[in-house]
Amino acid sequence: MAEKTPTLYEWAGGIEALERLTEEFYKHVRKDELLAPLFQYMTDDHPQHVAAWLAEVFGGPAVYTEQLGGFKRMIRSHRGRSIRPEQRTRWVQLMTEAADIVGLPSDPEFRSAFMSYIEWGSRRAMANSQPDAPPSRRETVPIWGWGEAPPGMP
């Protein structure tokens, strides 16, 4: 019998690992000249909310949907922010650095899947933040998988 492939959530280390990631990430965001203005009104529990979002995206429990408003809330939180390309790029850079600092798995398979979502998600957030952004056709949180390189690939 074949073993079940773990979710990205499981491989990352669960909610504890994702909370360490978002706490580290937002610690740097608060001091970053490009990003701090976007997050100046961030609530103290924002890092935990983002960890819950990432947990659900990576195949973990649907806490973000069940307790925090789901996909529609995520879209609303980005509307009208007019994220600029250099801010998106810096967001990705700081998220990548935070992943290294907190010790998220560094194997190529995980990092490929992780970065794929970080790139895609940050580009969707930037697009949805523009004043002329059309309404999203998506209704649910995207669930991200391993893509072309599941764990254990030589």
XYZ file of C-alpha atoms in Angstrom:
154
model
C 0.000 0.000 0.000
C 1.397 3.395 -0.999
C 1.930 6.053 1.650
C -0.268 9.138 1.486
C 1.593 12.214 0.234
C 1.679 14.798 3.024
C 0.105 18.182 2.437
C 2.295 21.248 2.227
C 0.790 22.206 5.587
C 1.985 18.954 7.160
C 5.392 19.143 5.481
C 5.886 22.744 6.670
C 5.276 21.743 10.294
C 1.636 22.722 10.787
C 0.172 25.865 12.262
C 3.030 26.345 14.717
C 5.547 26.639 11.887
C 3.316 28.979 9.893
C 2.741 31.189 12.935
C 6.511 31.404 13.488
C 6.829 32.341 9.794
C 4.243 35.116 9.904
C 5.462 36.524 13.222
C 9.008 36.734 11.842
C 7.794 38.137 8.535
C 5.658 40.912 10.022
C 8.409 41.831 12.486
C 10.429 42.862 9.403
C 7.459 44.319 7.510
C 6.786 46.784 10.354
C 10.305 48.226 9.895
C 10.442 48.124 6.090
C 10.177 51.499 4.352
C 8.338 50.037 1.335
C 5.889 47.824 3.212
C 5.290 49.539 6.548
C 2.890 52.088 4.992
C 0.691 49.277 3.624
C 0.485 47.666 7.052
C 0.385 50.739 9.304
C -3.100 49.861 10.584
C -2.402 46.146 10.963
C -4.016 44.597 14.033
C -1.922 42.665 16.542
C -3.549 39.401 15.447
C -2.853 39.940 11.739
C 0.129 37.521 11.690
C -2.071 34.751 13.136
C -4.758 35.455 10.529
C -2.209 35.179 7.722
C -0.880 31.950 9.263
C -4.451 30.590 9.260
C -4.805 31.631 5.601
C -1.548 29.916 4.628
C -2.517 26.840 6.635
C -5.753 26.491 4.683
C -4.074 27.214 1.339
C -1.471 24.543 2.055
C -4.065 21.875 2.843
C -4.532 22.372 6.578
C -7.705 23.069 8.555
C -10.220 25.539 7.107
C -9.958 27.920 10.074
C -9.655 30.999 7.861
C -12.872 30.122 6.058
C -14.784 28.941 9.116
C -13.736 31.655 11.578
C -12.229 34.588 9.696
C -14.461 35.196 6.680
C -12.890 33.065 3.978
C -11.849 34.095 0.520
C -14.201 37.071 0.247
C -12.643 38.628 3.357
C -9.166 38.160 1.891
C -10.231 39.932 -1.291
C -11.827 42.796 0.666
C -8.663 43.255 2.716
C -6.660 43.966 -0.454
C -9.190 46.131 -2.332
C -8.123 49.723 -2.826
C -4.612 49.326 -1.419
C -2.938 49.935 -4.812
C 0.009 47.649 -4.128
C 2.930 48.635 -6.338
C 5.187 46.098 -8.103
C 8.196 47.008 -5.938
C 6.104 46.446 -2.795
C 5.005 43.043 -4.055
C 8.604 42.107 -4.831
C 9.740 43.215 -1.385
C 6.869 41.244 0.229
C 8.079 38.098 -1.545
C 11.687 38.795 -0.548
C 10.838 39.243 3.133
C 8.600 36.162 3.131
C 11.421 34.110 1.624
C 13.890 35.423 4.196
C 11.450 34.710 7.032
C 11.017 31.129 5.775
C 14.786 30.689 5.989
C 15.065 32.327 9.409
C 12.359 30.189 11.038
C 13.598 27.014 9.374
C 10.743 26.058 7.081
C 11.778 22.977 5.110
C 14.449 23.856 2.587
C 14.139 20.825 0.331
C 13.687 21.821 -3.325
C 10.257 20.208 -3.596
C 8.728 22.107 -0.678
C 10.383 25.400 -1.511
C 9.274 25.128 -5.124
C 5.643 24.641 -4.086
C 5.876 27.271 -1.327
C 7.411 29.890 -3.619
C 4.956 29.064 -6.359
C 2.103 30.036 -4.060
C 3.929 33.082 -2.647
C 4.537 34.379 -6.178
C 1.024 33.597 -7.411
C -0.704 34.870 -4.277
C 1.276 38.102 -4.140
C 0.551 38.789 -7.812
C -3.190 38.119 -7.270
C -3.153 40.397 -4.196
C -1.482 43.164 -6.199
C -3.985 42.793 -9.056
C -6.949 42.739 -6.656
C -5.638 45.824 -4.857
C -5.909 48.102 -7.882
C -8.770 50.623 -8.073
C -10.064 49.163 -11.349
C -9.784 45.488 -10.305
C -12.711 43.434 -11.564
C -14.610 41.319 -9.041
C -12.982 37.971 -8.393
C -14.646 34.933 -9.929
C -13.189 32.744 -7.189
C -15.396 31.940 -4.215
C -13.144 29.736 -2.084
C -9.633 29.690 -0.678
C -7.256 28.128 -3.228
C -5.714 24.850 -2.098
C -2.080 24.588 -3.167
C -0.340 21.299 -3.788
C 3.058 19.989 -4.686
C 2.768 20.801 -8.385
C 5.281 19.070 -10.596
C 7.698 17.994 -7.853
C 6.098 16.024 -5.025
C 8.315 15.010 -2.111
C 10.706 12.159 -2.719
C 11.296 12.961 -6.394
C 14.895 12.252 -7.354
